[in-house]
Amino acid sequence: MKKRVLTVDDSRTIRNMLLVTLNNAGFETIQAEDGVEGLEVLETANPDVIVTDINMPRLDGFGFIEGVRKNDRYRAVPILVLTTESDAEKKNRARQAGATGWIVKPFDPTKLIDAIERVTA
Amino acid sequence: MTYAAKNLTTGGRELIAFRVGGQEFCVNVMSVREIRGWTPATAMPHAPGYMLGVINLRGAVLPIIDFSARLGMKPAEPTVRHVIIVAQVKSQVVGLLVDAVSDILTVSDGDIQPTPDIASDFERSFARGVLAIEGRMICLVELDQVFPQEEREAA
Amino acid sequence: MDMNEIKEIFFQECEEQLAELESGLLKLNDGDRDPETVNAVFRAVHSIKGGAGAFGLDDLVSFAHVFETTLDCVRSNRLEPNQDVLKVMLKSADVLADLTNAARDGGSVDEARSRQLIKELEALANGELPQAAAVEPVARPAPVAAPAPAPAAAPAVTDEGFQPVAFSFDEFEANEPPAIEPTTFEILFRPKSELYAKGNDATLLLRDLSRLGEMSIHCDMDGLPALGSINPEAAYFAWKISLKTDKGEESIRSVFEFAEWDCELEVTLAGDHAAPGEELPMQPVPFDLSMLDEEIPASAGAGEDDDQVAAQQREARDDAVSAAATASNVLQMAQTARAPAESNRSAASASAAQAAAQQAASAATPTIRVDLDRVDRLINLVGELVINQAMLSQSVIENDTNGTSSINMGLEELQQLTREIQDSVMAIRAQPVKPVFQRMSRIVREIADMTGKSVRLVTEGENTEVDKTVIDKLAEPLTHMIRNAVDHGLETPEKRVAAGKNPEGTVRLTAKHRSGRIVIELADDGAGINREKVRQKAIDNDLIAADANLSDEEIDNLIFHAGFSTADKISDISGRGVGMDVVKRSIQALGGRINISSKPGHGSVFTMSLPLTLAVLDGMVVTVANQTLVVPLTAIVETLQPEASAIHSFGASQRLISIRNSFCPLVDVGRILNFRATQANPVEGVALLVESEGGGQRALMVDAIQGQRQVVIKSLEANYTHVPGIAAATILGDGRVALILDVDAIVAASRGHSLKPEMSLAAAG
């Protein structure tokens, strides 16, 4: 069975890149444009792994991750953060919010797939 | 589709024959979109005499050419019995006013004879050849020449 | 979808982000201090940087990065976005736009300018005043080429720590470490409960570890409490691993990259320790990946209790819903234990949710992106529907003398519905004028810079919607008018001060809907039109007689006259030989009108009124030589019933009509279109007083007026050709085609320009 990835990113460019990369790698992809939409589609998307951006309108990545972790069904789902911020402070904040790991931009398909494989069975 | 398939396999072609001023002409059926009755056209300013004007073809503006006048024959006096052959010429759609549609013919390339050289340059320019069918002579018309490119692209 | 398509999307998105950036900065400039405005501005630049990074657009990335860093200072309240700061930022937004365009179209950018702005932005981030940075001469060689500034030189940059190249995450992964002799490492891995709470999984880490080499593993269950006090969400196990690998310690640590904060990890060389056998109380078991697949912890040989614990842990983690049924009390315990942390977290997320709700309220309604082709097809179909409905109505009226029949009532409802559908469909193509207005603020900034004037652009009603084609064609005339307003309308700061005005001039751009049209106003608070000068110039250029008696309004409108602005002063900015007549013509080509009203000393107001769509047109339906024609209503000034006494012959064929003591040439439309051989008798027809290109008036003679109607514009060119004197075609209620008159061409023809196709071809060539 295909693994399902929920991607949350406000950039249409990055969403499309994620979509192409993930579909090519054999994942099923569900997309949301910001944290609010991410939480809205969470139940129906029922993802095996989540990839999220940090800087987003309405609800940012930190808030989104906290929201996911509060949902009993998804509090253990792996969440990867897409970030250009590679310093420890930002990573730490993402981790405190409950992120599993991170992918440092610039966006690179290999890195993305590697990271997903790393946190999923 | 079936026409196309048949033409490909036998080298034959389907032609629509029509009458104008007692003469018979034909065009390739593939370029004919539809055949419809005459409706009064809206005159166009500064148009050549054979350009009868434009009509509304389901929302598109369709120019109508009096085929008889185009060939230098007597201009038609359109009646309800006249028909308009709606044909595709390159990227445009045009209407040809003719007296009546007379026949649908299936011919092979071998049936088409070259235009006799007694014809004037003008006639030769739009005649692609002639056909002898049951004692009648039918002229195969080159539509591109009937509605010349230069005029359509003027201005 | 391939990368090129995504790149296209990226540039589209850049445009949107740049617009967002500019409007946000302008809001800040107006004193808006909403954190969300700052966030939106930051996000716009951040987003551009992110996408640009993915496409390796380094120039764009480095500039965006510096910009972003400075914006982050604003975001974190370390930099007050005052006017001076915003001036630098607005300029930076312009450069960012230039860099984006250069990345897309391969053009070049003003590198000195971008270098200068990078300096200024860095200075701002370092807490220096913008003026200080501006005076400082540019000495440093191209930071564009060598992007990320050294952290030591720019402390603020280190905060984000973003360095497009150097920080690339996979550097040590991609560059395979040099082959090392296989070494045996001893690894102690003790996960904390947080590790599981963050979605990491010890078994997966062990799996990844096992891929590095030959591994044996021992599970240490010493931490496991008595069954009654087990928390299924807590971590009780630790693993001691012996790994023989040639990949080095770094690759072992990188396996635990995501987990390092949530576990104890010790990696030591086997030699540094006592022999593993002595250390470990049990015999290590060879590691088998298949055991992981079954999700049994590497505790082979453990007792029944352990199995149960493992099972509970698994259930709780995998599916809390089913776990709740079997171990609800345990879960409850777990939740109580987490309560303090939880309450903090929920407080935080409650405020986040509140903020989100507030933002959601101000955010736009959901939208979808649709191909323009599809919309146009729908618009065409609705156009057909309108025509068909009109045809149906007409034939019912013709065949039914009883005006109260139910058919008539039904038809009226149909007409109502059709109109509504048409309006709704047209609304789909409607777009706010915002993007065009936003472009103007850059124009204002540039001209203000060039002229040394201080200008503030105020926009109002930028959400007013109008058809996309109208918007697209609006930018050019508007640009010219804005240039004109700043260059000619506003005075220099010194003059303004001398006149007792604010040294900063204001240009106000307003859009609003008025009676089915969009009205755009451009007002400046400059000196207004110098009527004496304009009048003199008009006399010098033979536009008016020296003794002409003109009203103020008439004098003001002289500036729209062809050739008016070619005299006297041609400035670099609004000169270029392009006058307001060109503006007027392009507005008229859109079916619009333009007017000016000016108050000496107080400024001028240009008012443009435009149709909301170019797909339909308000026309006057007239009859000429038995043909039905449509004249665009915008061209008609008034209609007259000529009296025989008002008609005066002039030479062999010309006739003039006197209107309020001035003479206006009469143009017989039927004759000029060659619909009839001789001129009609003006007294038997109606004259339409029209205004055309260059402001010249003509009286067009038609036989009769049928009425006013909104008509759907149809192309003549699609199947025929452009016809001089005819703008387009339409289909009337009787189903017949009617031609729409090109008033400008008709007037030009009446001045002696031929309407013959050959001539217009020659003119075009």
Coordinates of N, CA, C and O in Angstrom, one line a residue, chain C residues 11 14-15 17-19 21-22 48 60 63 67 90-105 108-109 113 442 445:
Chain C
F11 N 7.5 31.8 -10.8 CA 7.6 33.2 -11.2 C 6.2 33.9 -11.1 O 6.1 35.0 -10.7
C14 N 6.0 34.6 -7.5 CA 6.8 35.7 -7.2 C 6.1 37.0 -7.4 O 6.2 37.9 -6.6
E15 N 5.4 37.1 -8.5 CA 4.7 38.3 -8.8 C 3.7 38.6 -7.7 O 3.5 39.7 -7.3
Q17 N 3.8 37.5 -4.7 CA 4.5 37.8 -3.4 C 5.0 39.2 -3.4 O 5.0 39.9 -2.4
L18 N 5.5 39.6 -4.6 CA 6.1 41.0 -4.7 C 5.0 42.0 -4.5 O 5.2 43.0 -3.9
A19 N 3.8 41.7 -5.0 CA 2.7 42.6 -4.8 C 2.3 42.7 -3.4 O 2.1 43.7 -2.8
L21 N 4.3 42.0 -0.9 CA 5.4 42.7 -0.2 C 5.2 44.2 -0.3 O 5.3 44.9 0.7
E22 N 5.0 44.6 -1.5 CA 4.8 46.1 -1.7 C 3.6 46.6 -0.9 O 3.8 47.7 -0.2
I48 N 9.9 33.8 -1.7 CA 10.7 34.0 -2.9 C 12.1 33.4 -2.7 O 12.5 32.7 -3.6
L60 N 19.1 36.0 -6.7 CA 17.8 36.3 -6.0 C 17.9 35.8 -4.6 O 17.4 36.5 -3.7
F63 N 20.1 38.2 -2.3 CA 19.4 39.5 -2.0 C 18.2 39.3 -1.1 O 18.1 40.0 -0.1
F67 N 17.5 40.8 2.7 CA 16.3 41.5 2.9 C 15.5 40.9 4.0 O 15.0 41.5 5.0
L90 N 11.3 49.7 0.5 CA 10.5 49.8 -0.7 C 11.5 49.7 -1.9 O 11.2 49.1 -2.9
K91 N 12.6 50.4 -1.8 CA 13.6 50.3 -2.9 C 14.1 48.9 -3.0 O 14.3 48.4 -4.1
S92 N 14.3 48.2 -1.9 CA 14.7 46.8 -2.0 C 13.7 46.0 -2.6 O 14.0 45.0 -3.4
A93 N 12.4 46.3 -2.4 CA 11.3 45.5 -3.0 C 11.4 45.7 -4.5 O 11.2 44.7 -5.3
D94 N 11.7 46.9 -5.0 CA 11.9 47.1 -6.4 C 13.0 46.3 -7.0 O 12.9 45.8 -8.0
V95 N 14.1 46.3 -6.2 CA 15.3 45.5 -6.7 C 15.0 44.0 -6.7 O 15.3 43.3 -7.7
L96 N 14.2 43.6 -5.7 CA 13.9 42.2 -5.7 C 13.0 41.9 -6.9 O 13.2 40.8 -7.5
A97 N 12.1 42.8 -7.3 CA 11.3 42.6 -8.5 C 12.2 42.6 -9.7 O 12.0 41.7 -10.6
D98 N 13.2 43.5 -9.8 CA 14.1 43.5 -10.9 C 14.8 42.2 -11.0 O 15.0 41.6 -12.1
L99 N 15.3 41.7 -9.9 CA 16.1 40.4 -9.8 C 15.2 39.3 -10.3 O 15.7 38.4 -11.0
T100 N 14.0 39.3 -9.9 CA 13.0 38.2 -10.3 C 12.8 38.3 -11.8 O 12.9 37.2 -12.4
N101 N 12.6 39.5 -12.3 CA 12.4 39.6 -13.7 C 13.7 39.1 -14.5 O 13.6 38.5 -15.5
A102 N 14.8 39.5 -14.0 CA 16.1 39.1 -14.6 C 16.2 37.6 -14.6 O 16.7 37.0 -15.6
A103 N 15.8 37.0 -13.5 CA 16.0 35.5 -13.4 C 15.0 34.9 -14.4 O 15.3 33.8 -14.9
R104 N 13.9 35.5 -14.6 CA 12.9 34.9 -15.5 C 13.3 35.2 -17.0 O 13.3 34.3 -17.8
D105 N 13.6 36.4 -17.3 CA 13.8 36.8 -18.7 C 15.2 36.9 -19.1 O 15.5 37.2 -20.2
S108 N 19.3 42.1 -17.3 CA 20.3 42.4 -16.3 C 19.7 43.4 -15.3 O 18.6 43.9 -15.6
V109 N 20.3 43.5 -14.2 CA 19.9 44.4 -13.2 C 20.9 45.4 -12.9 O 22.1 45.2 -13.2
R113 N 23.1 49.3 -7.8 CA 21.9 49.6 -6.9 C 21.7 48.5 -5.9 O 21.4 48.7 -4.7
R442 N 5.5 52.2 -7.4 CA 6.9 52.1 -7.8 C 7.2 53.3 -8.8 O 8.2 53.9 -8.7
R445 N 7.7 56.4 -6.9 CA 9.0 56.4 -6.2 C 10.1 56.8 -7.2 O 10.9 57.6 -6.8

